[in-house]
PDB file of C-alpha atoms in Angstrom:
ATOM      1  CA  MET A   1     122.234 118.575 179.916  1.00 48.00           C
ATOM      2  CA  ALA A   2     121.924 115.381 177.476  1.00 54.00           C
ATOM      3  CA  ALA A   3     124.465 115.677 174.011  1.00 57.00           C
ATOM      4  CA  ARG A   4     121.490 116.124 171.395  1.00 71.00           C
ATOM      5  CA  ARG A   5     121.673 113.310 168.787  1.00 79.00           C
ATOM      6  CA  ARG A   6     120.970 113.862 165.189  1.00 88.00           C
ATOM      7  CA  ILE A   7     122.204 110.126 163.839  1.00 92.00           C
ATOM      8  CA  PRO A   8     119.174 107.571 164.748  1.00 93.00           C
ATOM      9  CA  VAL A   9     121.121 104.970 167.228  1.00 93.00           C
ATOM     10  CA  ALA A  10     119.919 101.697 165.311  1.00 95.00           C
ATOM     11  CA  ASP A  11     121.868 103.709 162.064  1.00 95.00           C
ATOM     12  CA  GLY A  12     124.729 103.956 164.009  1.00 95.00           C
ATOM     13  CA  ARG A  13     125.284 100.843 165.270  1.00 96.00           C
ATOM     14  CA  ALA A  14     124.275  99.074 161.998  1.00 96.00           C
ATOM     15  CA  ALA A  15     127.140 101.302 160.517  1.00 95.00           C
ATOM     16  CA  LEU A  16     129.736 101.013 163.402  1.00 94.00           C
ATOM     17  CA  ALA A  17     128.613  97.463 163.074  1.00 94.00           C
ATOM     18  CA  GLU A  18     129.594  97.365 158.741  1.00 95.00           C
ATOM     19  CA  TRP A  19     132.656  99.094 158.818  1.00 94.00           C
ATOM     20  CA  SER A  20     133.883  96.984 161.052  1.00 91.00           C
ATOM     21  CA  ALA A  21     133.413  93.325 160.036  1.00 91.00           C
ATOM     22  CA  ALA A  22     134.719  94.909 157.199  1.00 89.00           C
ATOM     23  CA  ALA A  23     137.785  96.118 159.234  1.00 76.00           C
ATOM     24  CA  GLY A  24     137.616  99.240 158.069  1.00 62.00           C
ATOM     25  CA  GLY A  25     138.804  98.269 154.654  1.00 70.00           C
ATOM     26  CA  ALA A  26     135.763  99.139 151.729  1.00 86.00           C
ATOM     27  CA  VAL A  27     132.354 100.818 152.761  1.00 91.00           C
ATOM     28  CA  PRO A  28     131.329 103.790 151.228  1.00 93.00           C
ATOM     29  CA  ARG A  29     132.208 106.893 152.677  1.00 95.00           C
ATOM     30  CA  THR A  30     128.851 107.821 154.004  1.00 95.00           C
ATOM     31  CA  THR A  31     128.805 104.300 156.213  1.00 95.00           C
ATOM     32  CA  THR A  32     131.798 105.192 157.673  1.00 95.00           C
ATOM     33  CA  ALA A  33     130.984 109.328 157.602  1.00 96.00           C
ATOM     34  CA  THR A  34     127.593 107.893 160.323  1.00 97.00           C
ATOM     35  CA  ALA A  35     129.657 105.584 161.866  1.00 96.00           C
ATOM     36  CA  VAL A  36     132.099 108.386 163.274  1.00 97.00           C
ATOM     37  CA  ARG A  37     129.319 110.615 163.970  1.00 97.00           C
ATOM     38  CA  TYR A  38     127.285 108.019 165.880  1.00 97.00           C
ATOM     39  CA  SER A  39     130.287 107.829 167.678  1.00 97.00           C
ATOM     40  CA  LEU A  40     130.969 111.048 168.644  1.00 97.00           C
ATOM     41  CA  GLU A  41     127.472 111.438 169.391  1.00 96.00           C
ATOM     42  CA  GLU A  42     127.901 108.169 172.045  1.00 95.00           C
ATOM     43  CA  LEU A  43     131.533 109.753 173.908  1.00 96.00           C
ATOM     44  CA  ALA A  44     129.606 112.931 174.421  1.00 94.00           C
ATOM     45  CA  ALA A  45     126.404 111.361 176.061  1.00 93.00           C
ATOM     46  CA  ARG A  46     128.705 108.806 178.033  1.00 94.00           C
ATOM     47  CA  ALA A  47     131.440 111.875 179.543  1.00 93.00           C
ATOM     48  CA  PRO A  48     129.056 115.203 179.140  1.00 93.00           C
ATOM     49  CA  GLY A  49     131.055 118.247 179.623  1.00 88.00           C
ATOM     50  CA  ASN A  50     133.569 120.738 177.398  1.00 87.00           C
ATOM     51  CA  SER A  51     136.760 119.822 178.889  1.00 88.00           C
ATOM     52  CA  VAL A  52     138.025 118.293 175.275  1.00 92.00           C
ATOM     53  CA  GLU A  53     137.491 118.521 171.979  1.00 93.00           C
ATOM     54  CA  VAL A  54     137.998 115.364 169.549  1.00 96.00           C
ATOM     55  CA  ARG A  55     138.061 115.890 166.125  1.00 97.00           C
ATOM     56  CA  VAL A  56     137.430 113.747 163.435  1.00 98.00           C
ATOM     57  CA  PRO A  57     138.115 115.289 160.309  1.00 97.00           C
ATOM     58  CA  PRO A  58     136.462 115.885 157.738  1.00 96.00           C
ATOM     59  CA  PHE A  59     133.404 114.095 159.520  1.00 97.00           C
ATOM     60  CA  GLY A  60     132.972 115.594 162.996  1.00 95.00           C
ATOM     61  CA  VAL A  61     133.327 117.608 166.350  1.00 95.00           C
ATOM     62  CA  THR A  62     132.850 116.774 169.711  1.00 93.00           C
ATOM     63  CA  GLN A  63     132.962 118.816 172.940  1.00 90.00           C
ATOM     64  CA  CYS A  64     132.963 115.706 176.097  1.00 91.00           C
ATOM     65  CA  VAL A  65     134.577 115.144 179.265  1.00 90.00           C
ATOM     66  CA  ALA A  66     133.962 117.153 182.564  1.00 87.00           C
ATOM     67  CA  GLY A  67     136.073 120.270 184.273  1.00 82.00           C
ATOM     68  CA  PRO A  68     136.850 123.460 182.716  1.00 74.00           C
ATOM     69  CA  ARG A  69     134.778 125.060 180.357  1.00 70.00           C
ATOM     70  CA  HIS A  70     137.001 126.897 177.250  1.00 65.00           C
ATOM     71  CA  THR A  71     134.989 130.356 175.757  1.00 66.00           C
ATOM     72  CA  ARG A  72     137.534 131.318 173.096  1.00 68.00           C
ATOM     73  CA  GLY A  73     140.076 130.393 170.623  1.00 67.00           C
ATOM     74  CA  THR A  74     141.189 126.877 170.996  1.00 70.00           C
ATOM     75  CA  PRO A  75     140.685 124.944 173.912  1.00 74.00           C
ATOM     76  CA  PRO A  76     143.419 123.648 175.734  1.00 80.00           C
ATOM     77  CA  ASN A  77     142.172 119.455 175.646  1.00 91.00           C
ATOM     78  CA  VAL A  78     142.427 118.452 171.898  1.00 94.00           C
ATOM     79  CA  ILE A  79     142.421 115.172 170.363  1.00 96.00           C
ATOM     80  CA  GLU A  80     142.876 114.378 166.663  1.00 97.00           C
ATOM     81  CA  THR A  81     143.082 111.657 164.288  1.00 98.00           C
ATOM     82  CA  ASP A  82     141.392 109.887 161.261  1.00 97.00           C
ATOM     83  CA  ALA A  83     138.714 107.879 160.733  1.00 96.00           C
ATOM     84  CA  ALA A  84     139.688 105.067 160.847  1.00 95.00           C
ATOM     85  CA  THR A  85     141.906 104.984 163.612  1.00 96.00           C
ATOM     86  CA  TRP A  86     138.779 106.465 165.449  1.00 97.00           C
ATOM     87  CA  LEU A  87     136.308 103.859 164.860  1.00 97.00           C
ATOM     88  CA  SER A  88     139.109 101.101 165.675  1.00 96.00           C
ATOM     89  CA  MET A  89     139.739 102.548 169.320  1.00 97.00           C
ATOM     90  CA  VAL A  90     135.607 102.709 169.120  1.00 96.00           C
ATOM     91  CA  THR A  91     135.256  99.209 168.760  1.00 95.00           C
ATOM     92  CA  GLY A  92     138.208  98.026 170.289  1.00 95.00           C
ATOM     93  CA  ALA A  93     140.332  96.982 167.324  1.00 94.00           C
ATOM     94  CA  LEU A  94     143.157  99.242 168.369  1.00 96.00           C
ATOM     95  CA  PRO A  95     143.785 100.662 172.255  1.00 96.00           C
ATOM     96  CA  TRP A  96     144.311 104.134 173.228  1.00 96.00           C
ATOM     97  CA  ALA A  97     148.081 103.531 174.427  1.00 95.00           C
ATOM     98  CA  ASP A  98     148.710 102.283 171.007  1.00 96.00           C
ATOM     99  CA  ALA A  99     147.543 104.709 168.811  1.00 96.00           C
ATOM    100  CA  VAL A 100     149.032 107.770 170.749  1.00 95.00           C
ATOM    101  CA  ALA A 101     152.503 105.866 170.494  1.00 95.00           C
ATOM    102  CA  GLN A 102     151.898 104.780 166.693  1.00 96.00           C
ATOM    103  CA  GLY A 103     151.231 108.749 166.090  1.00 96.00           C
ATOM    104  CA  LYS A 104     148.370 107.753 164.976  1.00 97.00           C
ATOM    105  CA  VAL A 105     146.526 110.044 167.350  1.00 97.00           C
ATOM    106  CA  ALA A 106     147.270 113.935 167.810  1.00 95.00           C
ATOM    107  CA  ALA A 107     146.242 114.630 171.772  1.00 93.00           C
ATOM    108  CA  SER A 108     147.295 118.190 173.781  1.00 91.00           C
ATOM    109  CA  GLY A 109     146.487 119.102 177.276  1.00 87.00           C
ATOM    110  CA  LEU A 110     146.155 117.557 180.397  1.00 84.00           C
ATOM    111  CA  ARG A 111     143.154 115.832 180.243  1.00 85.00           C
ATOM    112  CA  ALA A 112     143.089 114.984 176.390  1.00 90.00           C
ATOM    113  CA  ASP A 113     143.195 110.789 177.614  1.00 92.00           C
ATOM    114  CA  LEU A 114     140.151 108.932 176.047  1.00 95.00           C
ATOM    115  CA  SER A 115     141.825 105.539 177.788  1.00 94.00           C
ATOM    116  CA  ALA A 116     138.973 105.402 180.007  1.00 94.00           C
ATOM    117  CA  LEU A 117     136.719 106.056 177.526  1.00 95.00           C
ATOM    118  CA  LEU A 118     137.386 103.615 174.474  1.00 95.00           C
ATOM    119  CA  PRO A 119     136.460 100.867 173.543  1.00 95.00           C
ATOM    120  CA  LEU A 120     132.578 102.542 173.496  1.00 91.00           C
TER     121      LEU A 120
END
């Protein structure tokens, strides 16, 4: 089943472009929120599944990557980061490995590696 889009693609791409042009600097919170939510939807569309949960508080969360599905409690594969780090990885400004090495991403579980999926 394909991920349901809540953010129109044009709006999401515009928010990502605005955020990227500002290099993560002064953009309205709503722009950051739209960019994060759109990119999480895009990730779920490109890597459908329920084995990994990606959290970008306070803006959004998604499940992605094919594999075993969890049904209760905290999933075994969780990735959590802040919005600036997430959008930097999505846009290619920050490689996955560097973000993890710098402690900007908390990733637990055998499938909690998005290096093959980022940048989007």
